[in-house]
mmCIF file with all atom_site columns, C-alpha atoms in Angstrom:
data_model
loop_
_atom_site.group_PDB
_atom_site.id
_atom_site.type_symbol
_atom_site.label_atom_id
_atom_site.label_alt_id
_atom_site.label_comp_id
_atom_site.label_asym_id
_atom_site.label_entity_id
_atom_site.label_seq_id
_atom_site.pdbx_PDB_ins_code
_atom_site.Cartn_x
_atom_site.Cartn_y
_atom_site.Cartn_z
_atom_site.occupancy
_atom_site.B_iso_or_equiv
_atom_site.pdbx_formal_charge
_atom_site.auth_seq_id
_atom_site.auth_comp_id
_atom_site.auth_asym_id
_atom_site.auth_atom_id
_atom_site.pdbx_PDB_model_num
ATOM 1   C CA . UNK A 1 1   ? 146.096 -7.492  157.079 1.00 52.00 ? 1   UNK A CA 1
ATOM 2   C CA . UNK A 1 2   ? 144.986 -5.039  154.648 1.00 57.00 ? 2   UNK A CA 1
ATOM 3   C CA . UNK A 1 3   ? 143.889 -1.516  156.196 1.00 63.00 ? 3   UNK A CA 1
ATOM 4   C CA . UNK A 1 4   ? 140.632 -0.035  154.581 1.00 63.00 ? 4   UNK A CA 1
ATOM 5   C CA . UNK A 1 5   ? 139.890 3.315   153.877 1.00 61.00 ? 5   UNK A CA 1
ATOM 6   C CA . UNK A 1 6   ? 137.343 5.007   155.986 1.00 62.00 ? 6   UNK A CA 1
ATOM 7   C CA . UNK A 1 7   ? 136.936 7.976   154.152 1.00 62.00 ? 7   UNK A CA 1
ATOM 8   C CA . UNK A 1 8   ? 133.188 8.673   153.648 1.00 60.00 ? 8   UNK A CA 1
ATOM 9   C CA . UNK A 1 9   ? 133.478 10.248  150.344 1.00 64.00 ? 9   UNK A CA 1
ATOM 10  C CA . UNK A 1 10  ? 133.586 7.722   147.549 1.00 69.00 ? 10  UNK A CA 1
ATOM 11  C CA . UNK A 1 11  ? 131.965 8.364   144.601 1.00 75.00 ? 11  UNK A CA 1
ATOM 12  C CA . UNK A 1 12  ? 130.000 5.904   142.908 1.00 76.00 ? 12  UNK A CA 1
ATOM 13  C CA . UNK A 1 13  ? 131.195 4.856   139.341 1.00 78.00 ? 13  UNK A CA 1
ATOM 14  C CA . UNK A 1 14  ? 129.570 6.152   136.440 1.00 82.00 ? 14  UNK A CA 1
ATOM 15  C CA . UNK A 1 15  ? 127.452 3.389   134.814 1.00 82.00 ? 15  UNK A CA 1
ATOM 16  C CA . UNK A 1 16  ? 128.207 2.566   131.363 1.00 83.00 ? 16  UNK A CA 1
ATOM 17  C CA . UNK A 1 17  ? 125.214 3.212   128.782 1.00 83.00 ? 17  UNK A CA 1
ATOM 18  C CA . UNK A 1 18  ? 126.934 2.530   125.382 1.00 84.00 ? 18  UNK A CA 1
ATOM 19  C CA . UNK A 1 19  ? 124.668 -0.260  124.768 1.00 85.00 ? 19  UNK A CA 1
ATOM 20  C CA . UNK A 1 20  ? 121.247 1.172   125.885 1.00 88.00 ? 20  UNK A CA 1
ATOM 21  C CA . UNK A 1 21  ? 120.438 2.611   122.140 1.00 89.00 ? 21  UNK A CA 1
ATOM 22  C CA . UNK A 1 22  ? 121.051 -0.839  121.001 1.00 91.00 ? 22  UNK A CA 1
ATOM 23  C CA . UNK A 1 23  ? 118.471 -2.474  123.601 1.00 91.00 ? 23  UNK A CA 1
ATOM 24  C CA . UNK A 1 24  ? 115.907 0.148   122.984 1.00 92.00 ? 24  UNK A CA 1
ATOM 25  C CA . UNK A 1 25  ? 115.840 -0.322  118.872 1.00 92.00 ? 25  UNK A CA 1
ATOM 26  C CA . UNK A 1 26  ? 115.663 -4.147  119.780 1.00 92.00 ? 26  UNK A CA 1
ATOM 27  C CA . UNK A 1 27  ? 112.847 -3.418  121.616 1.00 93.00 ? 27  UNK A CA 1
ATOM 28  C CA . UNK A 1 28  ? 111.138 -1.165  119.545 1.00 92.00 ? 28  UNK A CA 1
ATOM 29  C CA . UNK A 1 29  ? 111.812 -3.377  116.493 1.00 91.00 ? 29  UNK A CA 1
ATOM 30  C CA . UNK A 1 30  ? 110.351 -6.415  118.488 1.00 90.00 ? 30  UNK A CA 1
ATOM 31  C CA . UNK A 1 31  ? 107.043 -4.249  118.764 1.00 88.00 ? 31  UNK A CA 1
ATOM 32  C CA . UNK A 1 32  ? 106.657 -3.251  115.779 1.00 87.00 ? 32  UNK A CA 1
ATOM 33  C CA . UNK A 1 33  ? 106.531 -6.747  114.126 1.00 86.00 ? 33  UNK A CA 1
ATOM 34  C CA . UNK A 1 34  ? 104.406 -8.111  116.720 1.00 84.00 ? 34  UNK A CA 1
ATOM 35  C CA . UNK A 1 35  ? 101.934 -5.397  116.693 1.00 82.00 ? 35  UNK A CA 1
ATOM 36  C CA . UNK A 1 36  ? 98.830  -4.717  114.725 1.00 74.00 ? 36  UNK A CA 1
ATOM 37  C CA . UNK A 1 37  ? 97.310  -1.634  113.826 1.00 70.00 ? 37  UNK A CA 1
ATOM 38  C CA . UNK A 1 38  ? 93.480  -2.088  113.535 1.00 66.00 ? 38  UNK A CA 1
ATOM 39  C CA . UNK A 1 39  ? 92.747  -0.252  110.241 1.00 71.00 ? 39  UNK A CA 1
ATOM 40  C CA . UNK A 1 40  ? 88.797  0.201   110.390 1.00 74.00 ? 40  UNK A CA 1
ATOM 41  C CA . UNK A 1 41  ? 86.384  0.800   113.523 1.00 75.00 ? 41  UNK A CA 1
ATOM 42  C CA . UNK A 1 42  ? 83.725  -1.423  113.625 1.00 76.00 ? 42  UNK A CA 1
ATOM 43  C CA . UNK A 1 43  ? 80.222  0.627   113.001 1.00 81.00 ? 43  UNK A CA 1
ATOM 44  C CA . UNK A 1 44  ? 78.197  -2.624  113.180 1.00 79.00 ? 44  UNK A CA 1
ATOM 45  C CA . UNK A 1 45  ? 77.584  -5.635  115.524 1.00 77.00 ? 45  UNK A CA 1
ATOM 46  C CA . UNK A 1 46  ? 79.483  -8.554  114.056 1.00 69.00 ? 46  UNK A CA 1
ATOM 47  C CA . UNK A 1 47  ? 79.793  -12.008 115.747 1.00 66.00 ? 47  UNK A CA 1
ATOM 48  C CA . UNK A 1 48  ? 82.469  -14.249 114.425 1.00 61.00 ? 48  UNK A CA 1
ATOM 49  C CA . UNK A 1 49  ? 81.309  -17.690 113.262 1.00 60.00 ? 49  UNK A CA 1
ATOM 50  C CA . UNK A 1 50  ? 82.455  -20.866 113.823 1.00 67.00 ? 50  UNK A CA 1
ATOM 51  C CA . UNK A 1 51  ? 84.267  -22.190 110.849 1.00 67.00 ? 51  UNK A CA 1
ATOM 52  C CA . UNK A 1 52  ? 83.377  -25.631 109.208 1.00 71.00 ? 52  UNK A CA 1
ATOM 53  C CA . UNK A 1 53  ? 86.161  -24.832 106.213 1.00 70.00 ? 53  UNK A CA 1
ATOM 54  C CA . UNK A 1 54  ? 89.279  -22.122 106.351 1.00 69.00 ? 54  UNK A CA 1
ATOM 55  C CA . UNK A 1 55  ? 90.683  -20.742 103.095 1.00 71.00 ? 55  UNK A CA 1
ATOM 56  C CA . UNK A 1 56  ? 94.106  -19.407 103.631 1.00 72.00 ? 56  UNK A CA 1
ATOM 57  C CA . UNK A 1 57  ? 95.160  -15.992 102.511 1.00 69.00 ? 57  UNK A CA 1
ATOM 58  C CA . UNK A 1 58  ? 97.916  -15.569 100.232 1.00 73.00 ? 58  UNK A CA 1
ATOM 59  C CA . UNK A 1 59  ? 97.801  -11.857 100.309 1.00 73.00 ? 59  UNK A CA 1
ATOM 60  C CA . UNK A 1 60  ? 96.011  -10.448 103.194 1.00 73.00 ? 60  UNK A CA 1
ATOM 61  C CA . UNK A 1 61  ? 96.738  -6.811  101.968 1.00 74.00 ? 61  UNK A CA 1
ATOM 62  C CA . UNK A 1 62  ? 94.580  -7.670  98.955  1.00 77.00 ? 62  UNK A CA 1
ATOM 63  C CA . UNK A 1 63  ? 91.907  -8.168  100.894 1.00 81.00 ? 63  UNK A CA 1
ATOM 64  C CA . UNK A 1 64  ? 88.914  -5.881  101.342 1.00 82.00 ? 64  UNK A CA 1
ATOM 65  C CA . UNK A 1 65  ? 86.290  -5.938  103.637 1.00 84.00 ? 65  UNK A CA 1
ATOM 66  C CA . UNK A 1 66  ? 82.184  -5.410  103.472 1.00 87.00 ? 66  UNK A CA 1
ATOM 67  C CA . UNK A 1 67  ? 80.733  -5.525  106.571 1.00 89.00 ? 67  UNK A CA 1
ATOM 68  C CA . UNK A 1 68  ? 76.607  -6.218  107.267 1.00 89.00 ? 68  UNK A CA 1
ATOM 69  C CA . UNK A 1 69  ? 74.472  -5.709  110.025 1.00 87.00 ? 69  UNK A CA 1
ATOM 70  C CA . UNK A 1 70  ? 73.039  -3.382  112.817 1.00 88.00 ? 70  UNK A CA 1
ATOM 71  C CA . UNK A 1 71  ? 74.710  -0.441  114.239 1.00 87.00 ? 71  UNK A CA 1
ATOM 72  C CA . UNK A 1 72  ? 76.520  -0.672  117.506 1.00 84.00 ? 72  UNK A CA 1
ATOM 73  C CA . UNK A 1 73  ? 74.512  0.433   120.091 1.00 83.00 ? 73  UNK A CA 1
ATOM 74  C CA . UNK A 1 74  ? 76.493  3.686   120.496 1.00 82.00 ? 74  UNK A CA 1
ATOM 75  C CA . UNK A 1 75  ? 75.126  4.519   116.791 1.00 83.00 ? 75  UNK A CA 1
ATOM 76  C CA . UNK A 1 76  ? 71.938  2.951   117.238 1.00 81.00 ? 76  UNK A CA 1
ATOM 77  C CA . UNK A 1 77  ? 70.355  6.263   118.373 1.00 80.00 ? 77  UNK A CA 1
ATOM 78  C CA . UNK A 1 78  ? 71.542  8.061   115.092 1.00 83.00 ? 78  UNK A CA 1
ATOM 79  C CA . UNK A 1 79  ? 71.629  5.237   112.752 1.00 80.00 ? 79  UNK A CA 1
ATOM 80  C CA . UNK A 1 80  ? 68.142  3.166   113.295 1.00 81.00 ? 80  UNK A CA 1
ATOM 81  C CA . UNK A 1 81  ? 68.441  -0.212  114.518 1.00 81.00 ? 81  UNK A CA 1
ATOM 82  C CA . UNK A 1 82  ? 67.806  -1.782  110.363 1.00 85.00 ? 82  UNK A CA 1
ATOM 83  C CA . UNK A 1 83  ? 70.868  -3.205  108.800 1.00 86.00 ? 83  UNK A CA 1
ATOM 84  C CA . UNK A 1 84  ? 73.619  -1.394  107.533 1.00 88.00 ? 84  UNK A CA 1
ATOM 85  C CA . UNK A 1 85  ? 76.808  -1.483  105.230 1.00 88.00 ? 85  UNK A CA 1
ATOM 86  C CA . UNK A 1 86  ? 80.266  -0.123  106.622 1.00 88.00 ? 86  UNK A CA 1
ATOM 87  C CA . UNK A 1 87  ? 82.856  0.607   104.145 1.00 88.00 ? 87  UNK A CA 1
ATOM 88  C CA . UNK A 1 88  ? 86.164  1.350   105.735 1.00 81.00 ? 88  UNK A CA 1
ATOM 89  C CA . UNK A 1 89  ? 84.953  3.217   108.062 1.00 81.00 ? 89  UNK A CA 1
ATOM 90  C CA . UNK A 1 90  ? 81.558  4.656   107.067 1.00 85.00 ? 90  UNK A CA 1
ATOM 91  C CA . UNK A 1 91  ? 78.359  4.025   106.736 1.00 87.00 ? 91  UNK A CA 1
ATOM 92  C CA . UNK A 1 92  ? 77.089  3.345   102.711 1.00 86.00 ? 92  UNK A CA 1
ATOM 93  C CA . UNK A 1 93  ? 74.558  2.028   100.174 1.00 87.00 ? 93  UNK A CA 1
ATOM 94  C CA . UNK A 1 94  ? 74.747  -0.353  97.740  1.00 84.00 ? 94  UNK A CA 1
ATOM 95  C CA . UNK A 1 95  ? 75.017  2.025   95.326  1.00 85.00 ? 95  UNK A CA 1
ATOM 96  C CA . UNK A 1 96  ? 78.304  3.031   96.941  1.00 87.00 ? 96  UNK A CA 1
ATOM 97  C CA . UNK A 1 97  ? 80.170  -0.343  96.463  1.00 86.00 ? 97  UNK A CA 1
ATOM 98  C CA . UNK A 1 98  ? 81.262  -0.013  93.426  1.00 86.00 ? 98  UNK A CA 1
ATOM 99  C CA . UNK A 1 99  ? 83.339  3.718   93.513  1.00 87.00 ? 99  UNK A CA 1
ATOM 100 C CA . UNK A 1 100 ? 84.378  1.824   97.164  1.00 87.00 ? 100 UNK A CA 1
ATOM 101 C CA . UNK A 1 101 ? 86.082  -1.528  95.038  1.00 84.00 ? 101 UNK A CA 1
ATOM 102 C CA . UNK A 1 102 ? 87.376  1.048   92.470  1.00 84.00 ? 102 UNK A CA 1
ATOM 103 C CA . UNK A 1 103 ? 89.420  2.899   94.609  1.00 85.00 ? 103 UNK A CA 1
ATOM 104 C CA . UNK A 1 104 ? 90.875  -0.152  96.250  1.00 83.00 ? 104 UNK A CA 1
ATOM 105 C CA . UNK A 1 105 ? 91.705  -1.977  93.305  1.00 82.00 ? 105 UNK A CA 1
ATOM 106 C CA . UNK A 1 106 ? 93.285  1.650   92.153  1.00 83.00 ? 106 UNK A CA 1
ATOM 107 C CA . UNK A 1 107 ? 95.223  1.891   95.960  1.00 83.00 ? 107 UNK A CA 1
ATOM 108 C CA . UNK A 1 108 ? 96.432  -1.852  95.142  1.00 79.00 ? 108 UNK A CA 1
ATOM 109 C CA . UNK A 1 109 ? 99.946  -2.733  93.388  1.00 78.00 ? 109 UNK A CA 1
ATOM 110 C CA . UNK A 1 110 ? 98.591  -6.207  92.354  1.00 76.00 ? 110 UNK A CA 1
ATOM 111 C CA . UNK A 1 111 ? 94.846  -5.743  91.283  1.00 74.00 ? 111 UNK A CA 1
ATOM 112 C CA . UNK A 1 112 ? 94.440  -8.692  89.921  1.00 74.00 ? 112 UNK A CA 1
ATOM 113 C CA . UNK A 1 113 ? 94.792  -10.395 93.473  1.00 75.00 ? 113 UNK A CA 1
ATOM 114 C CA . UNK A 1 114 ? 92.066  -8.577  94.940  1.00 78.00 ? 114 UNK A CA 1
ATOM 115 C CA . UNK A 1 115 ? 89.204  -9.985  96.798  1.00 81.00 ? 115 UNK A CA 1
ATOM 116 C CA . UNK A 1 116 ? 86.801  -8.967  98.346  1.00 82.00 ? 116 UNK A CA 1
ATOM 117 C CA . UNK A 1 117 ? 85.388  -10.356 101.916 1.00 82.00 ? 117 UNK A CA 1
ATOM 118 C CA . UNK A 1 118 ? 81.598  -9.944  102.865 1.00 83.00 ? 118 UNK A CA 1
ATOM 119 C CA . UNK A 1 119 ? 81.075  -10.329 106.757 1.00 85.00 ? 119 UNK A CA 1
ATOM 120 C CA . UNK A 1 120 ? 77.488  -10.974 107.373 1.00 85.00 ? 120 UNK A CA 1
ATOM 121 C CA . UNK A 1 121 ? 75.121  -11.018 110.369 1.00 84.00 ? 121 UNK A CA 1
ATOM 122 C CA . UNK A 1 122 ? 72.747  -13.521 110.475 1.00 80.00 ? 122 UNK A CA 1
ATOM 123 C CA . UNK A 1 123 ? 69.925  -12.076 110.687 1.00 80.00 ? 123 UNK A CA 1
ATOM 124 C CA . UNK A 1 124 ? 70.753  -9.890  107.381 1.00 83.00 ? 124 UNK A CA 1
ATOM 125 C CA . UNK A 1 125 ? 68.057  -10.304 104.917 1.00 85.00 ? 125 UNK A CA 1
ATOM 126 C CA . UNK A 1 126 ? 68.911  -11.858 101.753 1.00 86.00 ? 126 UNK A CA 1
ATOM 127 C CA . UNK A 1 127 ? 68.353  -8.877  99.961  1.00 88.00 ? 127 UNK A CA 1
ATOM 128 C CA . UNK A 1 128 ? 70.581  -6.590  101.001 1.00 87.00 ? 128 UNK A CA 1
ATOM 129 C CA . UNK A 1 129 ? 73.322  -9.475  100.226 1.00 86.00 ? 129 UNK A CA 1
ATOM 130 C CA . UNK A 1 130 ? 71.755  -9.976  96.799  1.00 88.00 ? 130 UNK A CA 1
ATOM 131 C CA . UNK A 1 131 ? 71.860  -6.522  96.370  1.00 88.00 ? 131 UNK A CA 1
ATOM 132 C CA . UNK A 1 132 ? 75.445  -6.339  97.448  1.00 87.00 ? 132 UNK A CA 1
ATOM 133 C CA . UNK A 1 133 ? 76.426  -9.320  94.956  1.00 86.00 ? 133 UNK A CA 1
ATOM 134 C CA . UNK A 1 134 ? 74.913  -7.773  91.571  1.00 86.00 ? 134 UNK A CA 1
ATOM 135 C CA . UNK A 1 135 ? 77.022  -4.408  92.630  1.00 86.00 ? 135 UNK A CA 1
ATOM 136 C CA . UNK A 1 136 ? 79.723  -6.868  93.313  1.00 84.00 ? 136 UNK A CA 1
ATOM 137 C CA . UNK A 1 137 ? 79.451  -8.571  89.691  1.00 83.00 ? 137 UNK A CA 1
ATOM 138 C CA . UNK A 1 138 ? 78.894  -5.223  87.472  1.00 80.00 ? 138 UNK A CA 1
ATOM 139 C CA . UNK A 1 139 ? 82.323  -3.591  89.102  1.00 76.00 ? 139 UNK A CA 1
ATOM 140 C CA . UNK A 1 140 ? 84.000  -6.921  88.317  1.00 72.00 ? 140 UNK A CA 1
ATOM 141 C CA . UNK A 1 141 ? 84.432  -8.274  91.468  1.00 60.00 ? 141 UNK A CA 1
ATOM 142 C CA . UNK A 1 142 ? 85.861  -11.531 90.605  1.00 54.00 ? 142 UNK A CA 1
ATOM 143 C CA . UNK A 1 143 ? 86.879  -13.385 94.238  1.00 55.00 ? 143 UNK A CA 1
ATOM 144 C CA . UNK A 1 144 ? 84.405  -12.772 96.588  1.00 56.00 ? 144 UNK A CA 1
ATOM 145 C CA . UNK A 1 145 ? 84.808  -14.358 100.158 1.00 54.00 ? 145 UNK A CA 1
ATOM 146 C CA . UNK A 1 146 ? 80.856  -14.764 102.222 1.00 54.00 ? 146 UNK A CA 1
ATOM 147 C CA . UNK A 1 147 ? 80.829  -15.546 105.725 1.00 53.00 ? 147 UNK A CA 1
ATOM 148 C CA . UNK A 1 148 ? 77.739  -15.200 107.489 1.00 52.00 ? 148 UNK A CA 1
ATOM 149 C CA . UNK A 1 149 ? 77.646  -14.918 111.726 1.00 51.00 ? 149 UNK A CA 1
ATOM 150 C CA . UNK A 1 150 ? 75.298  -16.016 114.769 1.00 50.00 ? 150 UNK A CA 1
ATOM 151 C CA . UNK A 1 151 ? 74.364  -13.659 116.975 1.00 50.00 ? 151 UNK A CA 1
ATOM 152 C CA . UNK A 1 152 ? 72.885  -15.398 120.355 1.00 44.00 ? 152 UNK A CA 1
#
């Protein structure tokens, strides 16, 4: 029989961390591919429609976005409850469009694979869209993407 050692003091072994800075970059690696960052707050109500027909993107970076239709409610107290246009993150005119597709064709390192994507409420007047379309067309605009939404 073995005799065991009653002593009280034994220290506990120090625990090996050599690997921890590789499990934490794995981590933070698997994050940042899986992640998202939104790029623009939503200023109007959008509903997403139901799709009959889905175009793929080839370059989703050369995509920009022109969204239609009444202010959130936090903005509806400031902003009227009429349609509006958000660019990026503001509020604009139609007027506006074009300096807004200059500067991201400029920002762009393919320009000639831009397109731009109109997201539309339903109950938008045709108007404002038309209007929207001939600023479109004089700033040479050449792949424009419409989808229009249902709001219940």
């Amino acid at each position: 029989m073995s005799r065991f050692n009653k002593k009280g003091s034994r220290e506990m072994p120090e625990m090996n961390t050599s690997s921890l800075p590789d499990l934490i970059f794995t981590i933070l690696f698997f994050f940042m591919i899986v992640t998202t960052m939104r790029e623009v707050t939503l200023k109007v109500k959008f509903t997403v429609p139901a799709g009959t027909e889905l175009e793929k993107l080839e370059k989703k970076s050369a995509v920009s976005f022109i969204y239609v239709g009444p202010p959130t409610d936090q903005l509806r107290a400031t902003m009227g409850s009429g349609t509006r246009i958000q660019l990026n993150d503001r509020f604009a005119e139609p007027a506006e469009i074009m300096d807004f597709v200059a500067q991201e064709r400029a920002s762009m390192s393919d320009q000639a694979a831009q397109q731009i994507s109109l997201k539309v409420d339903q109950k938008t007047k045709m108007g404002i869209i038309t209007d929207i379309k001939q600023v479109l067309r004089k700033s040479w605009a050449l792949k424009i993407n419409y989808s229009a939404s249902k709001r219940n």
